[in-house]
Short mmCIF file of C-alpha atoms in Angstrom, two decimals:
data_model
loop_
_atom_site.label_atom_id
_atom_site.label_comp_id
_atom_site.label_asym_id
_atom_site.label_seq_id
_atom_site.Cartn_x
_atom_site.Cartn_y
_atom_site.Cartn_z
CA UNK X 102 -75.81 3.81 -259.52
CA UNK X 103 -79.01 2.13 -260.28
CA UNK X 104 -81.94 0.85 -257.49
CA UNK X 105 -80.63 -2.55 -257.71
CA UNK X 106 -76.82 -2.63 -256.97
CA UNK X 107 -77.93 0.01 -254.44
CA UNK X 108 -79.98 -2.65 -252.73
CA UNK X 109 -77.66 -5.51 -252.89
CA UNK X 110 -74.63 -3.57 -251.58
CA UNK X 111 -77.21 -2.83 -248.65
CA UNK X 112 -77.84 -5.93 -247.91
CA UNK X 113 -74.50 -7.19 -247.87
CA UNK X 114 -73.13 -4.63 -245.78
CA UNK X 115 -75.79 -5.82 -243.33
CA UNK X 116 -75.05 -9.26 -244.08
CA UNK X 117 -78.67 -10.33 -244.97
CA UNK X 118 -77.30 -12.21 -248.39
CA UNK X 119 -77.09 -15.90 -248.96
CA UNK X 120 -73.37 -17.15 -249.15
CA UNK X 121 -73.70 -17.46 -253.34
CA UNK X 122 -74.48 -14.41 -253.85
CA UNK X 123 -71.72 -12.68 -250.81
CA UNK X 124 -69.14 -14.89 -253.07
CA UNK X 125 -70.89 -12.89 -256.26
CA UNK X 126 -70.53 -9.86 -254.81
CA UNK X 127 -66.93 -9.81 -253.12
CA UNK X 128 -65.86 -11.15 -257.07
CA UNK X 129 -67.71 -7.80 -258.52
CA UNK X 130 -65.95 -5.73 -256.25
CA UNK X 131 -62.32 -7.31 -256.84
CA UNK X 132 -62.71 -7.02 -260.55
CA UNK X 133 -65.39 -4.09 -261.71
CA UNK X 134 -64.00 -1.06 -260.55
CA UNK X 135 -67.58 1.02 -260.98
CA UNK X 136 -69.03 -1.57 -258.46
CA UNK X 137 -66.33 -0.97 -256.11
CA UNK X 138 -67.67 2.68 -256.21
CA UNK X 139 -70.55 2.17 -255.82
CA UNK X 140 -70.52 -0.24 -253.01
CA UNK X 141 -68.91 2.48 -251.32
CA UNK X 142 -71.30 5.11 -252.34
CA UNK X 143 -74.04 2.56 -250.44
CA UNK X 144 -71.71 2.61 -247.63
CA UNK X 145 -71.70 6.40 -246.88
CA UNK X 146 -75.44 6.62 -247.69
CA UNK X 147 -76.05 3.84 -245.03
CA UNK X 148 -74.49 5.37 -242.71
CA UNK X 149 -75.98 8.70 -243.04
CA UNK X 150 -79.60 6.49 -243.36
CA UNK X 151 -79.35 4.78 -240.23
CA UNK X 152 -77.66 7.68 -238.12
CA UNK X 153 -80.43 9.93 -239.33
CA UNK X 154 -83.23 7.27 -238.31
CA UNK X 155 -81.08 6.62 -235.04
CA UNK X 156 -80.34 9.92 -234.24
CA UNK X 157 -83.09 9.81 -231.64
CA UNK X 158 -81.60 7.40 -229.70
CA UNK X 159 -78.27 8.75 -229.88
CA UNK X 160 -77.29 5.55 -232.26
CA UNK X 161 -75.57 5.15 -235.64
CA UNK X 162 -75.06 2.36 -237.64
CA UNK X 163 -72.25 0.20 -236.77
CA UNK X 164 -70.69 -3.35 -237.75
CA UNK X 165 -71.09 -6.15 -236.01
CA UNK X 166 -68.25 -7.16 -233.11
CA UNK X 167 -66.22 -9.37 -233.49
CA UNK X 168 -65.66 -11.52 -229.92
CA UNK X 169 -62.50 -12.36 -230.46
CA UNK X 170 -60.11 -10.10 -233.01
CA UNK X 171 -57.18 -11.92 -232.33
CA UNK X 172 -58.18 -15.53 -232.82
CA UNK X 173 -60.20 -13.97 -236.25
CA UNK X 174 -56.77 -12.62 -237.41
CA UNK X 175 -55.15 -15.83 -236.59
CA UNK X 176 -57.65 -17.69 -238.68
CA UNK X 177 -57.80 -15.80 -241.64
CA UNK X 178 -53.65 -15.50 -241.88
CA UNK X 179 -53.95 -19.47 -241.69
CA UNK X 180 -56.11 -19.05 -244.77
CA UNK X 181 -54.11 -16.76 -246.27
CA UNK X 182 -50.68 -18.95 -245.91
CA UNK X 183 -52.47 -22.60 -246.71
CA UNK X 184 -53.96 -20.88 -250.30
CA UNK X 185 -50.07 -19.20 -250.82
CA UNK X 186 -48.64 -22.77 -250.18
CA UNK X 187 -51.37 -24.67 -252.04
CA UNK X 188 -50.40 -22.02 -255.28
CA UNK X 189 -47.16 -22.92 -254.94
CA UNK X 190 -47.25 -26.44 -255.00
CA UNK X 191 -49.62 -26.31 -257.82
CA UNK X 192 -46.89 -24.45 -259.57
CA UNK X 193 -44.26 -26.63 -258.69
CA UNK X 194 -46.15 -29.75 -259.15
CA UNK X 195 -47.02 -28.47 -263.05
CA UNK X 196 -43.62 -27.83 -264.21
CA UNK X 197 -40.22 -29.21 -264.02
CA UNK X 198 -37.49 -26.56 -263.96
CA UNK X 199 -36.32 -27.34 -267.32
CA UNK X 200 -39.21 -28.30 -269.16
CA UNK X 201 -39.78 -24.61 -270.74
CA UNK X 202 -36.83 -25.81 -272.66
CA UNK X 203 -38.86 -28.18 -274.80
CA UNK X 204 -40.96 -25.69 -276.65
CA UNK X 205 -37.39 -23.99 -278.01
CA UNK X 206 -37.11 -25.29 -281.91
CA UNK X 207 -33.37 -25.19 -281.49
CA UNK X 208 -34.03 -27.48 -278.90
CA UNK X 209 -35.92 -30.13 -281.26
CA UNK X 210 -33.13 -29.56 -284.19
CA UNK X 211 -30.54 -30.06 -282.24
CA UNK X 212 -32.05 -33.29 -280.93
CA UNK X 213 -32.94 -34.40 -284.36
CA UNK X 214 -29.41 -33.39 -285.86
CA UNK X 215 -27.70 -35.30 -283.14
CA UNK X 216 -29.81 -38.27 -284.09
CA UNK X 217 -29.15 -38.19 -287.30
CA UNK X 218 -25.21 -38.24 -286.63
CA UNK X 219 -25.66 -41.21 -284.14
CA UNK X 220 -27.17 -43.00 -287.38
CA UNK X 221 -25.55 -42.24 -289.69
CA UNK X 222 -21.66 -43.23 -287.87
CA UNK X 223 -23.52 -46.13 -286.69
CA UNK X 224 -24.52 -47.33 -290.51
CA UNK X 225 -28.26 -47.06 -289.93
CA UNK X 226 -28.71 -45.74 -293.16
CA UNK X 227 -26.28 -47.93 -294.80
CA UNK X 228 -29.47 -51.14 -294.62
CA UNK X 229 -31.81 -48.15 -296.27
CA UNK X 230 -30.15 -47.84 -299.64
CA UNK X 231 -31.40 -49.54 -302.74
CA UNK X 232 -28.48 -50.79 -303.76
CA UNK X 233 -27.57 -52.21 -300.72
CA UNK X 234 -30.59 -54.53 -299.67
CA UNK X 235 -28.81 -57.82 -301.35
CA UNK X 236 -25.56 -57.61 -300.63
CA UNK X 237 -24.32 -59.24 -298.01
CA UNK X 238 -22.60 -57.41 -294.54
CA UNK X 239 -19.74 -59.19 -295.36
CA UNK X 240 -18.27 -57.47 -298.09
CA UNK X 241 -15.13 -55.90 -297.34
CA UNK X 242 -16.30 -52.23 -299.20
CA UNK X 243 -16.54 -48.87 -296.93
CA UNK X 244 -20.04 -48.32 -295.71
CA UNK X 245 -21.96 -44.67 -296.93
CA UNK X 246 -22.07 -43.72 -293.34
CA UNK X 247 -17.72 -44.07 -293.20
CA UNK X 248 -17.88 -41.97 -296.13
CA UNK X 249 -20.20 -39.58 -294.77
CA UNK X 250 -18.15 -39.32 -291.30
CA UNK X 251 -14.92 -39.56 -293.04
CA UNK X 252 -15.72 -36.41 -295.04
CA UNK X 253 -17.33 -34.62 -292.55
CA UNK X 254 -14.05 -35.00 -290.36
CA UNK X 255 -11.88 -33.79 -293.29
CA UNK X 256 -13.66 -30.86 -293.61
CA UNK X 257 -13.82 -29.98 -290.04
CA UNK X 258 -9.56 -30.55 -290.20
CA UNK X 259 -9.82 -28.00 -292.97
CA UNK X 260 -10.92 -25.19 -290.81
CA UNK X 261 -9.03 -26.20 -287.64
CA UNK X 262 -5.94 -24.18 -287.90
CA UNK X 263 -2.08 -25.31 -288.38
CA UNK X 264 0.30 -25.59 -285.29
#
């Protein structure tokens, strides 16, 4: 542990750091495991300082007092349940149930094959062929889509077994 983090874990056990750099600090410890350590290696050695220089006086170091523990707990469980509910909505206000379902590519061929079908029974593609362009709707002849759906259904009697 190095002079430096030594001093800064010092100071903000006593609580003589600006609010920046407590919010620094309280991030190293929840992520850098080595910092954690040694925050707690300037723990012990604080103590043993200032019960060493206090000894005198029959004094060691200790925290500050809280007035009132009860009404402190109360607060910071408030805090605790308003940041639970606020991740919560944020989670529920992001996604709809289903919509993970949209990023499945059976999803989108599905879609796009069942478009396709609508189109083609409903003679869509019938206007798109060359052929077709200058005749008129009139004529009495079977449109490609009829063909297309009237084959499809034949095969699908094919494979649908015999009573």
């Amino acid at each position: 542990m190095n002079n430096q983090n030594e001093d800064r874990f010092t100071a903000y056990i006593k609580g003589t750091l600006t609010q920046a750099e407590r919010e620094e600090i309280d991030e190293q410890l929840l992520t850098d495991e080595e910092a954690l350590a040694s925050y707690l290696m300037s723990l012990q050695l604080l103590n043993q300082n200032e019960g060493l220089a206090h000894q005198k006086n029959n004094k060691t170091f200790t925290f500050p007092q809280i007035p009132n523990q009860r009404e402190f707990t109360k607060e910071i469980m408030k805090q605790v349940d308003s940041s639970v509910r606020s991740e919560k909505r944020k989670k529920k206000s992001g996604k709809l149930p289903w919509q993970h379902l949209l990023s499945h590519k059976m999803i989108h061929y599905t879609v796009a094959a069942s478009i396709t079908v609508i189109f083609i029974s409903t003679g869509v593609f019938d206007r798109l062929a060359p052929g077709n362009i200058y005749k008129s709707e009139t004529l009495a002849t079977t449109t490609y889509s009829e063909i297309m759906v009237k084959k499809a259904t034949g095969w699908l009697d094919t494979l649908k077994p015999k009573p």
